Coordinates of C-alpha atoms in Angstrom, one line a residue:
M1 CA -118.3 -179.2 -131.3
S2 CA -114.5 -179.3 -130.9
V3 CA -112.2 -177.5 -133.4
A4 CA -109.9 -179.8 -135.5
I5 CA -106.3 -179.0 -134.8
D6 CA -104.6 -177.2 -137.6
P7 CA -101.6 -179.3 -138.9
R8 CA -99.4 -176.2 -138.5
V9 CA -100.3 -176.1 -134.8
A10 CA -99.4 -179.7 -134.3
A11 CA -96.1 -179.2 -136.1
F12 CA -95.2 -176.1 -134.1
I13 CA -96.0 -177.8 -130.7
D14 CA -93.8 -180.8 -131.7
S15 CA -90.9 -178.5 -132.6
Q16 CA -87.7 -178.1 -130.5
H17 CA -88.3 -174.6 -129.1
G18 CA -85.2 -172.5 -128.4
L19 CA -84.7 -168.8 -127.4
L20 CA -85.1 -166.3 -130.3
I21 CA -81.9 -164.2 -130.1
D22 CA -80.5 -162.0 -132.9
G23 CA -82.8 -163.7 -135.4
H24 CA -81.8 -167.3 -134.5
S25 CA -83.4 -170.0 -132.4
Q26 CA -80.9 -171.3 -129.9
P27 CA -81.0 -173.5 -126.7
A28 CA -80.4 -171.9 -123.3
L29 CA -76.6 -171.9 -122.6
S30 CA -77.2 -174.2 -119.7
G31 CA -79.3 -176.6 -121.7
A32 CA -82.2 -176.1 -119.3
R33 CA -85.8 -176.6 -120.5
M34 CA -89.2 -176.2 -119.0
A35 CA -92.6 -177.9 -119.6
V36 CA -95.7 -176.1 -120.9
Y37 CA -99.1 -177.5 -120.1
N38 CA -102.6 -177.6 -121.5
P39 CA -105.0 -176.1 -118.9
A40 CA -108.0 -178.0 -120.3
S41 CA -106.4 -181.4 -119.5
G42 CA -103.5 -180.7 -117.2
E43 CA -101.2 -182.6 -119.6
Q44 CA -97.9 -181.5 -120.9
L45 CA -98.3 -179.7 -124.2
A46 CA -94.7 -178.7 -125.2
E47 CA -91.3 -177.9 -123.9
V48 CA -89.3 -174.7 -124.2
A49 CA -85.8 -173.4 -123.4
A50 CA -85.4 -172.0 -119.9
A51 CA -83.2 -168.8 -120.1
A52 CA -81.0 -167.6 -117.3
Q53 CA -78.7 -164.6 -116.8
A54 CA -76.2 -165.5 -119.5
D55 CA -79.0 -165.9 -122.1
I56 CA -80.5 -162.6 -121.1
D57 CA -77.1 -161.0 -121.6
L58 CA -77.0 -162.3 -125.1
A59 CA -80.5 -161.1 -125.9
V60 CA -80.0 -157.6 -124.5
N61 CA -76.7 -157.3 -126.4
A62 CA -78.4 -158.3 -129.6
A63 CA -81.1 -155.8 -129.1
R64 CA -78.5 -153.1 -128.4
R65 CA -76.6 -153.8 -131.6
A66 CA -79.8 -153.7 -133.6
F67 CA -80.8 -150.4 -131.9
E68 CA -77.5 -148.7 -132.6
G69 CA -77.3 -150.2 -136.1
S70 CA -79.7 -150.6 -138.9
W71 CA -83.0 -150.3 -137.0
K72 CA -82.2 -146.9 -135.5
A73 CA -81.4 -145.7 -139.1
Q74 CA -84.8 -146.9 -140.5
R75 CA -87.0 -144.2 -141.8
P76 CA -90.3 -143.8 -140.0
A77 CA -92.2 -144.8 -143.2
D78 CA -90.1 -148.0 -143.4
R79 CA -91.0 -148.9 -139.8
E80 CA -94.6 -148.3 -140.6
R81 CA -94.6 -150.6 -143.6
L82 CA -92.9 -153.4 -141.7
L83 CA -95.5 -153.2 -138.9
L84 CA -98.3 -153.2 -141.5
K85 CA -96.8 -156.3 -143.0
L86 CA -96.7 -157.9 -139.5
A87 CA -100.4 -157.1 -139.1
D88 CA -101.1 -158.9 -142.4
L89 CA -99.1 -161.9 -141.2
L90 CA -101.0 -162.0 -137.9
E91 CA -104.3 -162.3 -139.9
A92 CA -102.8 -164.7 -142.5
N93 CA -101.7 -167.1 -139.7
G94 CA -104.7 -166.3 -137.5
E95 CA -106.2 -169.7 -137.0
E96 CA -102.8 -171.2 -136.2
L97 CA -102.1 -168.4 -133.6
A98 CA -105.6 -168.7 -132.1
Q99 CA -105.4 -172.5 -131.7
L100 CA -101.9 -172.2 -130.1
E101 CA -103.2 -169.7 -127.7
T102 CA -106.3 -171.8 -126.8
L103 CA -104.2 -174.9 -126.2
N104 CA -101.6 -173.1 -124.2
N105 CA -103.8 -170.6 -122.3
G106 CA -107.1 -172.5 -122.1
Q107 CA -109.3 -169.5 -123.3
S108 CA -112.2 -169.9 -125.8
I109 CA -111.2 -170.2 -129.4
H110 CA -113.7 -167.5 -130.2
L111 CA -111.9 -165.2 -127.8
A112 CA -108.5 -166.2 -129.3
R113 CA -109.7 -165.4 -132.8
A114 CA -111.4 -162.1 -132.0
L115 CA -108.9 -160.7 -129.5
E116 CA -105.6 -162.4 -129.5
V117 CA -105.5 -162.3 -133.3
G118 CA -108.2 -159.8 -134.5
A119 CA -107.6 -157.1 -131.9
A120 CA -103.9 -157.6 -132.1
A121 CA -103.9 -157.0 -135.9
E122 CA -106.0 -153.9 -135.5
F123 CA -103.7 -152.5 -132.7
T124 CA -100.7 -153.2 -134.9
R125 CA -102.1 -151.2 -137.8
Y126 CA -103.2 -148.4 -135.5
M127 CA -99.7 -148.1 -133.9
A128 CA -98.0 -148.5 -137.3
G129 CA -99.5 -145.2 -138.3
W130 CA -97.9 -143.5 -135.3
A131 CA -94.4 -144.2 -136.7
T132 CA -94.7 -141.3 -139.2
K133 CA -96.5 -139.0 -136.8
I134 CA -94.2 -138.7 -133.9
E135 CA -93.4 -135.0 -133.6
G136 CA -91.8 -132.4 -131.3
K137 CA -92.8 -128.8 -130.5
S138 CA -91.4 -125.4 -131.3
L139 CA -91.1 -123.3 -128.2
D140 CA -91.4 -119.5 -128.0
V141 CA -88.8 -119.0 -125.2
S142 CA -88.2 -115.8 -123.2
I143 CA -84.6 -116.2 -122.0
A144 CA -83.2 -112.9 -120.6
A145 CA -79.8 -114.0 -119.3
V146 CA -77.9 -112.3 -122.1
P147 CA -79.4 -109.0 -123.1
G148 CA -80.1 -108.7 -126.8
A149 CA -79.5 -112.4 -127.5
Q150 CA -82.0 -114.4 -129.5
Y151 CA -82.9 -118.0 -129.1
R152 CA -84.8 -120.7 -130.9
A153 CA -85.9 -123.8 -128.9
Y154 CA -87.7 -127.0 -129.8
T155 CA -88.2 -130.5 -128.6
V156 CA -87.3 -133.8 -130.3
P157 CA -88.9 -137.2 -129.2
E158 CA -86.3 -139.9 -129.5
P159 CA -86.6 -143.7 -129.0
V160 CA -85.9 -144.6 -125.5
G161 CA -83.6 -147.5 -126.6
V162 CA -83.7 -151.2 -125.7
V163 CA -87.0 -152.3 -124.1
G164 CA -87.4 -155.2 -121.8
A165 CA -91.1 -156.3 -122.1
I166 CA -92.5 -158.8 -119.6
V167 CA -96.1 -160.0 -120.3
P168 CA -98.7 -162.1 -118.4
W169 CA -100.5 -165.3 -119.2
N170 CA -104.1 -164.1 -119.5
F171 CA -103.8 -162.6 -123.0
P172 CA -100.3 -163.7 -124.1
L173 CA -100.3 -162.7 -127.7
L174 CA -102.3 -159.5 -127.4
M175 CA -100.2 -158.3 -124.4
A176 CA -97.0 -159.0 -126.3
I177 CA -98.3 -156.9 -129.3
W178 CA -99.3 -154.1 -126.9
K179 CA -95.6 -153.9 -125.8
I180 CA -93.7 -154.7 -129.0
V181 CA -95.5 -152.7 -131.6
P182 CA -95.5 -149.2 -130.1
A183 CA -91.8 -149.8 -129.1
L184 CA -90.9 -150.6 -132.7
A185 CA -93.0 -147.7 -134.1
C186 CA -90.9 -145.4 -132.0
G187 CA -87.6 -146.9 -133.2
C188 CA -86.8 -149.1 -130.1
T189 CA -85.7 -152.7 -130.0
V190 CA -87.2 -155.3 -127.7
V191 CA -86.4 -158.3 -125.5
L192 CA -89.7 -160.0 -124.8
K193 CA -90.1 -162.3 -121.8
P194 CA -93.5 -164.2 -122.0
A195 CA -95.2 -165.7 -118.9
D196 CA -93.8 -169.0 -117.7
E197 CA -97.1 -170.7 -118.5
T198 CA -97.7 -169.3 -122.0
P199 CA -94.6 -168.9 -124.2
L200 CA -95.8 -170.5 -127.4
T201 CA -97.5 -167.6 -129.2
A202 CA -94.6 -165.3 -128.2
L203 CA -92.2 -167.6 -130.0
R204 CA -94.4 -167.7 -133.1
L205 CA -94.7 -163.9 -133.0
G206 CA -91.0 -163.6 -133.0
Q207 CA -90.8 -165.8 -136.2
L208 CA -93.5 -163.6 -137.8
C209 CA -91.5 -160.5 -137.0
L210 CA -88.6 -161.9 -139.0
E211 CA -90.9 -163.0 -141.8
A212 CA -92.3 -159.4 -142.0
G213 CA -88.8 -158.2 -142.6
I214 CA -88.0 -156.8 -139.2
A215 CA -84.2 -157.1 -138.8
P216 CA -82.6 -159.8 -136.6
G217 CA -82.1 -158.5 -133.0
V218 CA -84.9 -156.0 -133.2
V219 CA -87.3 -158.5 -131.5
N220 CA -85.8 -161.1 -129.2
V221 CA -87.9 -163.7 -127.3
V222 CA -86.5 -165.3 -124.1
T223 CA -88.6 -168.0 -122.4
G224 CA -88.0 -169.2 -118.9
S225 CA -89.2 -168.6 -115.3
G226 CA -90.0 -165.3 -113.9
A227 CA -87.6 -166.0 -111.0
Q228 CA -84.6 -166.4 -113.3
A229 CA -85.3 -165.0 -116.8
G230 CA -87.7 -162.3 -115.7
A231 CA -85.6 -161.1 -112.7
A232 CA -82.5 -161.0 -114.8
L233 CA -84.2 -159.0 -117.5
A234 CA -85.7 -156.5 -115.0
A235 CA -82.3 -156.0 -113.3
H236 CA -80.2 -155.7 -116.5
S237 CA -78.2 -152.5 -116.7
G238 CA -78.4 -152.7 -120.5
I239 CA -82.2 -152.1 -120.6
D240 CA -83.4 -148.6 -121.1
K241 CA -87.1 -149.1 -120.5
L242 CA -89.0 -151.9 -118.7
A243 CA -92.7 -152.5 -119.7
F244 CA -94.5 -154.9 -117.4
T245 CA -98.0 -156.2 -117.2
G246 CA -98.9 -158.6 -114.3
S247 CA -99.6 -158.7 -110.6
T248 CA -99.0 -155.7 -108.3
Q249 CA -96.8 -157.8 -106.1
V250 CA -94.4 -158.6 -109.0
G251 CA -94.8 -155.1 -110.4
K252 CA -93.3 -153.7 -107.2
L253 CA -90.3 -155.9 -107.6
I254 CA -89.9 -154.8 -111.2
G255 CA -90.1 -151.2 -110.2
H256 CA -87.5 -151.6 -107.5
A257 CA -85.1 -153.3 -109.9
A258 CA -85.7 -150.5 -112.5
V259 CA -85.0 -147.7 -110.0
D260 CA -81.7 -149.3 -109.0
N261 CA -80.5 -148.8 -112.6
M262 CA -82.6 -145.6 -113.2
T263 CA -84.3 -147.6 -116.0
R264 CA -87.5 -146.0 -117.2
F265 CA -90.5 -148.2 -116.5
S266 CA -94.3 -148.6 -116.9
L267 CA -96.4 -151.0 -115.0
E268 CA -99.9 -152.2 -115.8
L269 CA -100.9 -154.1 -112.7
G270 CA -103.8 -155.7 -110.8
G271 CA -107.4 -154.6 -110.4
K272 CA -110.5 -155.1 -108.3
S273 CA -113.0 -153.3 -110.5
P274 CA -116.3 -152.2 -109.1
V275 CA -119.5 -152.6 -111.1
I276 CA -122.1 -150.1 -109.9
V277 CA -125.8 -150.8 -110.7
L278 CA -128.2 -148.0 -110.1
D279 CA -131.9 -148.8 -109.4
D280 CA -133.2 -147.3 -112.6
C281 CA -131.4 -150.0 -114.6
D282 CA -133.4 -152.9 -115.9
P283 CA -132.5 -155.9 -113.7
Q284 CA -132.0 -158.3 -116.6
T285 CA -129.7 -155.9 -118.3
A286 CA -127.8 -155.3 -115.1
A287 CA -127.4 -159.1 -114.5
A288 CA -126.2 -159.7 -118.0
G289 CA -123.8 -156.8 -117.8
A290 CA -122.4 -158.0 -114.4
A291 CA -122.0 -161.6 -115.8
G292 CA -120.1 -160.4 -118.8
A293 CA -117.9 -158.2 -116.6
I294 CA -116.8 -161.1 -114.4
F295 CA -117.1 -164.3 -116.4
F296 CA -115.3 -163.0 -119.5
N297 CA -112.2 -165.1 -119.9
Q298 CA -113.1 -166.9 -116.6
G299 CA -112.4 -163.7 -114.7
Q300 CA -108.8 -163.8 -115.7
V301 CA -108.8 -160.1 -116.7
C302 CA -107.1 -157.3 -114.8
T303 CA -110.3 -155.2 -115.2
A304 CA -112.7 -158.0 -114.3
G305 CA -115.8 -156.7 -112.6
S306 CA -115.3 -158.6 -109.4
R307 CA -117.0 -156.2 -107.0
L308 CA -120.7 -155.8 -107.7
Y309 CA -122.6 -152.9 -106.0
I310 CA -126.4 -152.9 -106.6
Q311 CA -128.8 -150.3 -105.3
R312 CA -130.9 -151.9 -102.7
R313 CA -134.3 -151.6 -104.4
I314 CA -133.3 -154.0 -107.1
Y315 CA -130.5 -155.9 -105.3
N316 CA -132.3 -159.3 -104.8
E317 CA -133.8 -159.3 -108.3
V318 CA -130.4 -158.6 -110.0
L319 CA -128.7 -161.3 -107.9
E320 CA -131.4 -163.8 -108.7
R321 CA -131.0 -163.2 -112.4
L322 CA -127.2 -163.2 -112.2
V323 CA -127.2 -166.6 -110.4
A324 CA -129.5 -168.0 -113.1
I325 CA -127.0 -166.8 -115.8
A326 CA -124.0 -168.2 -113.9
G327 CA -125.7 -171.6 -113.6
S328 CA -126.6 -171.7 -117.3
L329 CA -123.1 -171.3 -118.7
S330 CA -121.7 -174.4 -120.3
I331 CA -118.2 -175.5 -119.2
G332 CA -115.5 -177.1 -121.3
P333 CA -112.2 -176.7 -123.1
G334 CA -111.5 -173.7 -125.2
L335 CA -111.5 -175.7 -128.5
D336 CA -115.1 -176.6 -127.8
E337 CA -117.0 -173.9 -129.6
Q338 CA -120.1 -174.4 -127.4
A339 CA -118.3 -173.9 -124.1
Q340 CA -118.8 -170.6 -122.4
I341 CA -116.6 -171.1 -119.4
N342 CA -113.1 -172.5 -119.9
P343 CA -110.3 -173.6 -117.6
L344 CA -108.1 -171.4 -115.5
I345 CA -104.5 -171.2 -116.4
S346 CA -103.1 -173.7 -113.9
A347 CA -103.7 -176.0 -110.9
K348 CA -102.1 -173.4 -108.7
Q349 CA -104.5 -170.7 -109.8
Q350 CA -107.5 -173.1 -109.5
K351 CA -106.5 -173.9 -105.9
R352 CA -106.0 -170.2 -105.1
V353 CA -109.4 -169.2 -106.3
L354 CA -111.2 -172.0 -104.5
Q355 CA -109.4 -171.3 -101.3
M356 CA -110.3 -167.6 -101.4
V357 CA -114.0 -168.5 -101.9
Q358 CA -113.9 -171.0 -99.0
R359 CA -112.2 -168.5 -96.7
G360 CA -114.9 -166.0 -97.6
V361 CA -117.7 -168.4 -96.7
E362 CA -116.0 -169.3 -93.4
E363 CA -115.9 -165.6 -92.6
G364 CA -119.7 -165.3 -93.1
A365 CA -120.2 -164.6 -96.8
R366 CA -123.2 -166.3 -98.5
L367 CA -122.3 -168.6 -101.4
L368 CA -125.2 -168.4 -104.0
C369 CA -123.6 -170.6 -106.6
G370 CA -120.3 -172.1 -107.7
G371 CA -117.3 -172.1 -105.5
V372 CA -116.3 -175.6 -106.6
A373 CA -114.1 -177.2 -109.2
H374 CA -115.6 -178.8 -112.3
G375 CA -114.7 -182.2 -113.8
E376 CA -111.8 -184.5 -113.1
R377 CA -109.4 -183.2 -115.7
G378 CA -108.2 -179.6 -116.3
F379 CA -108.3 -176.6 -114.1
Y380 CA -112.0 -175.5 -114.1
V381 CA -113.9 -173.5 -111.5
R382 CA -117.7 -173.1 -111.7
P383 CA -119.0 -169.5 -112.1
T384 CA -119.3 -168.2 -108.6
V385 CA -121.6 -165.5 -107.0
V386 CA -121.0 -164.6 -103.3
A387 CA -123.3 -162.2 -101.3
D388 CA -123.4 -160.6 -97.9
V389 CA -119.7 -159.8 -97.8
H390 CA -117.9 -157.3 -95.6
A391 CA -115.7 -154.6 -96.9
D392 CA -112.6 -155.9 -95.0
Q393 CA -112.8 -159.5 -96.3
Q394 CA -110.1 -160.9 -98.6
L395 CA -112.7 -161.6 -101.2
V396 CA -113.6 -157.9 -101.4
R397 CA -110.1 -156.5 -101.1
E398 CA -107.8 -158.7 -103.1
E399 CA -107.7 -159.6 -106.8
I400 CA -109.0 -163.2 -107.3
F401 CA -108.4 -163.6 -111.1
G402 CA -111.1 -166.2 -111.4
P403 CA -114.9 -166.4 -112.2
V404 CA -115.9 -165.0 -108.8
V405 CA -118.0 -161.9 -108.1
V406 CA -118.9 -160.5 -104.7
A407 CA -122.2 -158.6 -104.3
T408 CA -123.0 -155.8 -101.9
P409 CA -126.2 -153.6 -101.7
F410 CA -126.0 -149.8 -101.3
D411 CA -128.5 -147.0 -100.7
T412 CA -127.0 -143.7 -101.8
L413 CA -124.5 -142.4 -104.4
D414 CA -122.2 -141.1 -101.7
E415 CA -122.2 -144.6 -100.1
V416 CA -121.3 -146.4 -103.3
V417 CA -118.6 -143.9 -104.1
G418 CA -117.0 -144.7 -100.7
L419 CA -117.4 -148.5 -101.3
A420 CA -116.0 -148.4 -104.8
N421 CA -113.0 -146.3 -103.9
D422 CA -112.2 -148.2 -100.7
N423 CA -109.6 -150.5 -102.3
Q424 CA -105.9 -150.4 -103.2
Y425 CA -106.6 -150.8 -106.9
G426 CA -108.0 -148.3 -109.4
L427 CA -107.8 -149.9 -112.9
G428 CA -111.4 -149.9 -114.1
A429 CA -115.0 -149.5 -113.1
S430 CA -118.5 -149.5 -114.7
I431 CA -121.7 -147.8 -114.0
W432 CA -125.1 -149.2 -115.1
S433 CA -127.9 -146.7 -115.4
N434 CA -130.1 -144.7 -117.8
D435 CA -130.0 -141.6 -115.6
L436 CA -127.4 -139.4 -117.2
G437 CA -127.4 -136.9 -114.4
R438 CA -126.5 -139.5 -111.8
V439 CA -124.0 -141.2 -114.1
M440 CA -122.2 -137.8 -114.7
Q441 CA -122.2 -137.2 -111.0
L442 CA -120.5 -140.5 -110.3
I443 CA -117.8 -140.5 -113.1
P444 CA -115.5 -137.9 -111.7
Q445 CA -115.7 -139.4 -108.2
I446 CA -114.6 -142.9 -109.2
K447 CA -110.8 -143.4 -108.8
A448 CA -110.1 -145.6 -111.8
G449 CA -108.2 -145.3 -115.0
T450 CA -111.2 -146.3 -117.1
V451 CA -114.9 -145.8 -116.3
W452 CA -117.3 -147.6 -118.6
V453 CA -121.0 -146.7 -118.7
N454 CA -123.5 -149.5 -119.6
T455 CA -120.6 -151.7 -120.8
H456 CA -117.4 -153.2 -119.3
N457 CA -114.0 -154.4 -120.5
M458 CA -114.3 -152.6 -123.8
L459 CA -111.0 -151.2 -125.1
D460 CA -109.8 -149.5 -128.3
P461 CA -106.3 -148.8 -129.6
S462 CA -106.9 -145.0 -129.3
M463 CA -108.1 -145.1 -125.6
P464 CA -105.2 -144.7 -123.1
F465 CA -105.3 -147.7 -120.7
G466 CA -103.8 -147.9 -117.2
G467 CA -104.7 -147.5 -113.5
Y468 CA -104.8 -145.3 -110.4
K469 CA -103.2 -146.3 -107.1
Q470 CA -101.6 -149.7 -107.0
S471 CA -103.1 -150.6 -110.4
G472 CA -99.9 -149.3 -112.1
I473 CA -97.8 -146.4 -113.4
G474 CA -98.2 -145.1 -116.9
R475 CA -100.6 -145.7 -119.8
E476 CA -100.7 -148.0 -122.8
M477 CA -102.5 -147.4 -126.2
G478 CA -103.2 -144.2 -128.0
H479 CA -100.6 -141.4 -128.0
A480 CA -99.7 -142.4 -124.4
A481 CA -98.0 -145.5 -125.8
I482 CA -95.7 -143.3 -127.9
E483 CA -94.8 -141.2 -124.9
A484 CA -94.0 -144.4 -123.0
Y485 CA -91.3 -145.4 -125.5
T486 CA -89.7 -142.0 -126.3
E487 CA -87.4 -139.6 -124.5
N488 CA -88.0 -135.9 -125.0
K489 CA -84.9 -133.9 -125.9
S490 CA -85.0 -130.1 -125.6
V491 CA -82.8 -128.1 -128.1
C492 CA -81.9 -124.4 -127.5
I493 CA -80.0 -122.5 -130.2
A494 CA -78.6 -119.0 -129.7
Y495 CA -78.2 -116.9 -132.8

């Protein structure tokens, strides 16, 4: 059953969307615009302004004025109240935001309601509370340079300044909230650049920030291509901190641009997360867990469980059940409340996923199900399970970002540790077992920022999130997010 489009959604889509700079919607200075598409149909959904260097200059300058002006002077309790008001507005406009996200991103309306809106509101409230709890430390120093002198020293966390936030297309609203809210809680201002493909909820979020009472210029939203708007923001000398979530390839470019200006930066990048199934695990539980780990949001998740390692004794049974689950999943647009698999973000991504599967099969991998497109409209890929892969194949080594899992058997714990860690990424991993001793033996050996046990892809605002190796630099959520948007000043007083 398809969800009826909310009239507010239809009105917003039909609006003339400009750049949100200093509290006002304005066209790009060049007049350039870009199309936004519906992944479920492939048809144009809306059109937004396409920012370039001159527009980024305006946005950064607006954020600088706001930072040096009224926002910097806000009491922590005032920032907390404004963010709590924003959380209320996210929920009050939840159905509108969820439908916008589903139309623009393609994801399930259930997922949009629960995560893009529900989890975003919870995260906002959690981070709002940090605004009044940012504290330094008193230091008991032992300075002996001047005999008999006494000193008192302490640290003061201060907002880093103007933040350039660049977010991906897989969870557009939630990722924007992950960047904006902790930055505001710390007293920073923000220029947000949403993904080329998914700008709509970012623009609506900017409006809600103003409605919550957050001053003009504190949150600015610039839409446009990564090559122009994103690159200009990353290289801008007026940015004090860059926060990026996206591919490792683009993250490296962001990092290089940041270093040229000595801009602080944090990067949450790609993943190729292993799912490790030990032979004491119930095969049906393991298959269901593996399916959830990879098919959640069509595999368009940085921590997607795309590498499945199953202990040999139950390997065939788990695979058989996993293939049955994959074949049973209904496919359709995100607004269809019965659909369990929805479209990928774009024709480009659909083509990339299918080509990677085809190449894997040509290299000797065994295709158990899927590996083909679905339907004549939209960017769908059927849930795909591939077995008998080799460790050096592209399917095993590179992030696919689609509903594709590659399965490999193993015999010993030492063997699976080697397999799991033999990858450039280290974002997440999961272990499926009821044997606590073996689980505790594995956890410290897995090189990943998060290790789940008998679950996968579960996050909480209090849990630091980020990766080892080429999965990124820095952590989001929890107190780690506060550290990401503050500078630590040391004060030493002689008396």
